[in-house]
Coordinates of C-alpha atoms and ligand atoms in Angstrom, one line a residue:
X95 CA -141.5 -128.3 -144.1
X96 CA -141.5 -124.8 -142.7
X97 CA -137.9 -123.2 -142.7
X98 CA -136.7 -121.2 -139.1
X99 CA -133.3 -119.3 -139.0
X100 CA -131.1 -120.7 -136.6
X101 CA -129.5 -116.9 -135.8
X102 CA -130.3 -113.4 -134.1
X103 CA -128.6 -111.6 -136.7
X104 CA -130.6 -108.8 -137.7
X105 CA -128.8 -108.7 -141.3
X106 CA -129.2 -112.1 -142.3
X107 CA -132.8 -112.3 -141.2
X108 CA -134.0 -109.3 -142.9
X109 CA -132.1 -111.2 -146.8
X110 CA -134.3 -114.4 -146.1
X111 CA -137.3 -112.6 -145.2
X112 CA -137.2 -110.5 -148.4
X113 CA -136.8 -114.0 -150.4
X114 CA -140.0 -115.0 -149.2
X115 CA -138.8 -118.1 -147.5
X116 CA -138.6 -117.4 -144.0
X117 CA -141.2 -119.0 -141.6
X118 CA -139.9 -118.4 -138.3
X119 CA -136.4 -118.1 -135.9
X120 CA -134.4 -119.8 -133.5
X121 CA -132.4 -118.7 -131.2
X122 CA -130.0 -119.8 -128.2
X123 CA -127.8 -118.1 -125.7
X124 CA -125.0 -118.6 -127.3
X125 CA -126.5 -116.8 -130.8
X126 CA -128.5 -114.0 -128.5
X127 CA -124.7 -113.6 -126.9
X128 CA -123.1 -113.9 -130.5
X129 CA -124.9 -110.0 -131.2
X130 CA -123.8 -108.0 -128.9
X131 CA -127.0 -106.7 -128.4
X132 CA -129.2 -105.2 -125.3
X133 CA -131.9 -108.0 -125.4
X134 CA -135.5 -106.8 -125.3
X135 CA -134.4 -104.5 -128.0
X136 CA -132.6 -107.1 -130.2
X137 CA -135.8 -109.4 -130.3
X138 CA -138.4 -106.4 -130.4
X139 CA -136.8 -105.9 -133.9
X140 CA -136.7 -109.4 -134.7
X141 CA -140.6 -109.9 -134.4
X142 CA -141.0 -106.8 -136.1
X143 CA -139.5 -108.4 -139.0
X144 CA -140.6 -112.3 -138.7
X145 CA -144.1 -113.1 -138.2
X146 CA -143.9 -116.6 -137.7
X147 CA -142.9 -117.9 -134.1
X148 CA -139.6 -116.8 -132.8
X149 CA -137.9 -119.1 -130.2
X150 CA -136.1 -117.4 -126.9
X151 CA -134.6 -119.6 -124.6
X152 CA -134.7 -119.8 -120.3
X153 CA -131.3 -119.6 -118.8
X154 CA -132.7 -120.7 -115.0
X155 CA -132.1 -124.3 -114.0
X156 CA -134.8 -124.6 -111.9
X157 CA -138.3 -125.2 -113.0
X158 CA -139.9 -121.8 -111.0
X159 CA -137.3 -119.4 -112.9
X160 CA -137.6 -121.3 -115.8
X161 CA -141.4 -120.7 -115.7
X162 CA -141.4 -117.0 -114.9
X163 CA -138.7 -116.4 -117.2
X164 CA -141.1 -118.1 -119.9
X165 CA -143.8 -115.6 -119.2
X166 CA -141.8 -112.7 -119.1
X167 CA -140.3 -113.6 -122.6
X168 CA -143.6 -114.6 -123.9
X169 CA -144.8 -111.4 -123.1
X170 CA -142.6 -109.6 -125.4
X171 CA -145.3 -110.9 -128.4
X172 CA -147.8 -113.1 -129.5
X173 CA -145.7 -115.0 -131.8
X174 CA -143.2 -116.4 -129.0
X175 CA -142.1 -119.7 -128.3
X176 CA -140.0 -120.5 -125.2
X177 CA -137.6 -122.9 -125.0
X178 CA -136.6 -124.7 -122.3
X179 CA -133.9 -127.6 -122.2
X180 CA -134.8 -131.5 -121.9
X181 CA -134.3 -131.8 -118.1
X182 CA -136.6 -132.9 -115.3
X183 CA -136.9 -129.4 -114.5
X184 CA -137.2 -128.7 -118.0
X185 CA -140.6 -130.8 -118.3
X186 CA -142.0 -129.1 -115.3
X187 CA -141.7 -125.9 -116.6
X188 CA -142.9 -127.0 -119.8
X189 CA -145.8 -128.5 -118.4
X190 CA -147.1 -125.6 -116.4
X191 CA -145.8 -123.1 -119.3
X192 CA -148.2 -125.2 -121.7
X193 CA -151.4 -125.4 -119.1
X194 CA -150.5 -121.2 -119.2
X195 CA -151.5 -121.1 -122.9
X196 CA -147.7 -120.6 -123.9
X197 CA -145.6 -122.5 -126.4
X198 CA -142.4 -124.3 -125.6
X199 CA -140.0 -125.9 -127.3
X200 CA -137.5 -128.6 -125.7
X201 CA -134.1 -128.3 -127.0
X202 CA -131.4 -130.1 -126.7
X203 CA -133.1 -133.4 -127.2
X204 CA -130.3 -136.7 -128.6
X205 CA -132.9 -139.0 -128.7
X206 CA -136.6 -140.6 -129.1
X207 CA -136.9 -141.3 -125.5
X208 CA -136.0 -137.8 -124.7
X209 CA -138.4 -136.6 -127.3
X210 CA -141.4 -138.7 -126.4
X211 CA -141.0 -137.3 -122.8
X212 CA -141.0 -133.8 -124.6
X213 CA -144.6 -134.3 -126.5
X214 CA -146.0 -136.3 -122.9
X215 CA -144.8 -133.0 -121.2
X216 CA -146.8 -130.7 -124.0
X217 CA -144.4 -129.0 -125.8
X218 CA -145.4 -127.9 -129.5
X219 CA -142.2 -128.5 -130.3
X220 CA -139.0 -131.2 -130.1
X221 CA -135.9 -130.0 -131.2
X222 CA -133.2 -132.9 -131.8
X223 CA -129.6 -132.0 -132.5
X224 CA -128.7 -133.9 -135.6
X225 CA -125.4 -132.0 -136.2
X226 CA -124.5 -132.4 -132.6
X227 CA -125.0 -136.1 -132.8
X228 CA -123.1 -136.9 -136.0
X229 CA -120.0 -134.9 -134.4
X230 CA -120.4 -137.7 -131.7
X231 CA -120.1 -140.4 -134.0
X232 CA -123.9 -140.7 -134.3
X233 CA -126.0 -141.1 -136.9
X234 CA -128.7 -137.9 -136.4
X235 CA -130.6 -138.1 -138.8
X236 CA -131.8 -141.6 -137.6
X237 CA -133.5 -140.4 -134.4
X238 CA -135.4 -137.9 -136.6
X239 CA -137.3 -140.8 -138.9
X240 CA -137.8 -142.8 -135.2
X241 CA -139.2 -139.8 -133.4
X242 CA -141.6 -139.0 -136.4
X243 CA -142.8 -142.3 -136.2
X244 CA -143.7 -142.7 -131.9
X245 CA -145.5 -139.2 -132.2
X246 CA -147.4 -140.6 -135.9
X247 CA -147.9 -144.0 -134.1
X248 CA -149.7 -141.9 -130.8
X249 CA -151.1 -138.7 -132.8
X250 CA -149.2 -136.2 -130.9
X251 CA -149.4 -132.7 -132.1
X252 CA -145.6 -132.0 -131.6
X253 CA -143.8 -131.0 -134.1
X254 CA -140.4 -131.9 -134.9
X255 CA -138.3 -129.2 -135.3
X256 CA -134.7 -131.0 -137.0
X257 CA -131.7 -128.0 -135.1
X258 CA -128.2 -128.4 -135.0
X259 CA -128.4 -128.5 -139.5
X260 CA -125.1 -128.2 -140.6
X261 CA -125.2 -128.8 -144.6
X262 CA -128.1 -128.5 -147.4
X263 CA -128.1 -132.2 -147.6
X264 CA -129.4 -132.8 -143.8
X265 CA -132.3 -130.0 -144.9
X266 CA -133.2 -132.4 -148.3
X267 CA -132.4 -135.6 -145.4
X268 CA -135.2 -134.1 -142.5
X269 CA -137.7 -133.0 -145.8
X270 CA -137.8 -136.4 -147.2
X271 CA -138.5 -137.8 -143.8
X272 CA -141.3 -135.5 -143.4
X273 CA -139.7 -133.1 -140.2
X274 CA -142.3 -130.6 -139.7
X275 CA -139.3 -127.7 -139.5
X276 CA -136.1 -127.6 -139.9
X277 CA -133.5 -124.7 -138.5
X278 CA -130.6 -124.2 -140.1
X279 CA -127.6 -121.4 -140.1
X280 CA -127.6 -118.5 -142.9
X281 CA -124.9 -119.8 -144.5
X282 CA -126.9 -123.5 -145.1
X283 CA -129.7 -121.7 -146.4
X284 CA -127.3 -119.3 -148.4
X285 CA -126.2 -122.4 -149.5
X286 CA -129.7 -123.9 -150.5
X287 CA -130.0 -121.1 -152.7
X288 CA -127.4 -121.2 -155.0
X289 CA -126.2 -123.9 -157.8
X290 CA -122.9 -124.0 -159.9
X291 CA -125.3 -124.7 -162.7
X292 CA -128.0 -121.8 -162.3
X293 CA -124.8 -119.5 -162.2
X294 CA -123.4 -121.0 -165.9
X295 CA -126.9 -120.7 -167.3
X296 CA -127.8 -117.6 -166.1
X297 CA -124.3 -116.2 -167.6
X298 CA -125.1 -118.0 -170.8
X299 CA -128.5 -116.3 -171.5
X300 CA -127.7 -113.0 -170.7
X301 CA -124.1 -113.1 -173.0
X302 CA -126.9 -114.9 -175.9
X303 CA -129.6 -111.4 -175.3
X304 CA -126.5 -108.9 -175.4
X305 CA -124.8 -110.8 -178.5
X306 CA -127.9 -110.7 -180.2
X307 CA -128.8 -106.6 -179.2
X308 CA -132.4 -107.4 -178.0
X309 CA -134.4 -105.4 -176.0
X310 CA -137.0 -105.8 -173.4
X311 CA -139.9 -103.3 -174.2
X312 CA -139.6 -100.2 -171.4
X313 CA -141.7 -99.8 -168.4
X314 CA -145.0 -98.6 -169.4
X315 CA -148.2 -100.0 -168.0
X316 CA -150.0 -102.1 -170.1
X317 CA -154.2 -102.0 -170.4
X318 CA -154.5 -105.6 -168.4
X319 CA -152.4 -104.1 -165.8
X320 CA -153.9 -101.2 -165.1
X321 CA -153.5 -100.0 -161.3
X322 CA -156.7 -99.9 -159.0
X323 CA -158.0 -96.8 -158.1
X324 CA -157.1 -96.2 -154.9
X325 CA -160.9 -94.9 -153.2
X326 CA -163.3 -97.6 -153.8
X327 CA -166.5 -96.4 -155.7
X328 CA -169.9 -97.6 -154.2
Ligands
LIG679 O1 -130.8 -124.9 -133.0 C1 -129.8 -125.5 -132.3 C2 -128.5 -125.1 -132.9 O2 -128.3 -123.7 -132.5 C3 -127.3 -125.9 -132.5 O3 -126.5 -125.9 -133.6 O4 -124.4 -126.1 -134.8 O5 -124.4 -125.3 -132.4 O6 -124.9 -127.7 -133.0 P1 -125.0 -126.2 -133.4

């Protein structure tokens, strides 16, 4: 399952991608808002730091400014997805944006029919709010296992992209079912990192080395690790 960062924040993204983990971002209006940031500039740093796909959302409601807006955002790199909201509208956009050779995303989907319409319409991805639906007395994570199985039972290429993650147990929830990605907040995957129990052990061996007044041998470089010459000899 590839991991996204639900987030624009320049801070956070730049810890996961140093951990290695990172395969790509999501973002909304209400996260690009969240930064305070001019725009173009705040997501010409974020694909210079992610380069996996990095999802920018339309704002227009009609399917013409939705579409131009998608080019225009698409243009800002190669690695952009455009997302456009499950609407009538939404589908058109997503539709021509898809026949243009860009990706698209539908957000806000709450359910398989939704979805289903979403992969007809040829986005690459489906995002279901899981988080969203639990708060309305849902269960989310239901419409995830259905969705995965209408695009497995017609072999469409959508993924499913599980958003609106709210705690590291939906992220284990959407991997067992076999999500393609899941989104989550920093503080989830903050959260994914750490265990009471890693903490305890790690405490425990290092007290056990200093206790015992070991020490690891300095840094010199050893003859199977020897550094390759930087000019290439013919
Ligand atoms: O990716 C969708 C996500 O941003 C929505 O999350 O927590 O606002 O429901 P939330």
């Amino acid at each position: 399952m590839k991991i996204f960062l639900d987030t624009a924040n320049i801070p956070s993204i730049k810890t996961f991608v140093d951990m290695g983990v990172l395969d790509g971002i999501t973002t909304n209006p209400t996260l690009i808002a969240k930064e305070n940031r001019e725009f173009t500039e705040l997501v010409h740093e974020i694909l210079g730091l992610v380069p996996g796909p990095v999802n920018l959302e339309v704002v227009s409601q009609e399917s013409a400014g939705m579409i131009s807006e998608g080019h225009d955002l698409a243009a800002l790199g190669p690695n952009i997805v455009v997302k456009c909201p499950m609407t009538a509208e939404g589908l058109k956009a997503v539709r021509k944006l898809h026949r243009d050779g860009i990706k698209t995303n539908v957000t806000l989907i709450f359910s398989p029919n939704q979805a289903l319409l979403a992969a007809k319409a040829g986005a690459d991805y489906a995002s279901p709010f899981i988080g969203r639906l639990d708060d309305a007395g849902h269960e989310g994570m239901k419409i995830i296992e259905e969705i995965l199985s209408i695009y497995r039972n017609y072999g469409f290429e959508t993924r499913v992209l599980v958003a609106s993650i709210r705690h590291p147990v939906h992220v284990v929830q959407a991997a067992k079912l076999g999500a393609h990605v899941a989104t989550m907040p920093p503080d989830v995957l903050d959260k994914m990192v750490k265990h009471p129990l890693t903490d305890i052990g790690l405490k425990r061996f290092l007290d056990d080395w200093q206790r015992a007044g070991l020490k690891l041998p300095q840094g010199r470089p050893s003859s199977h690790m020897k550094p390759k010459p930087l000019v290439q000899r013919a």
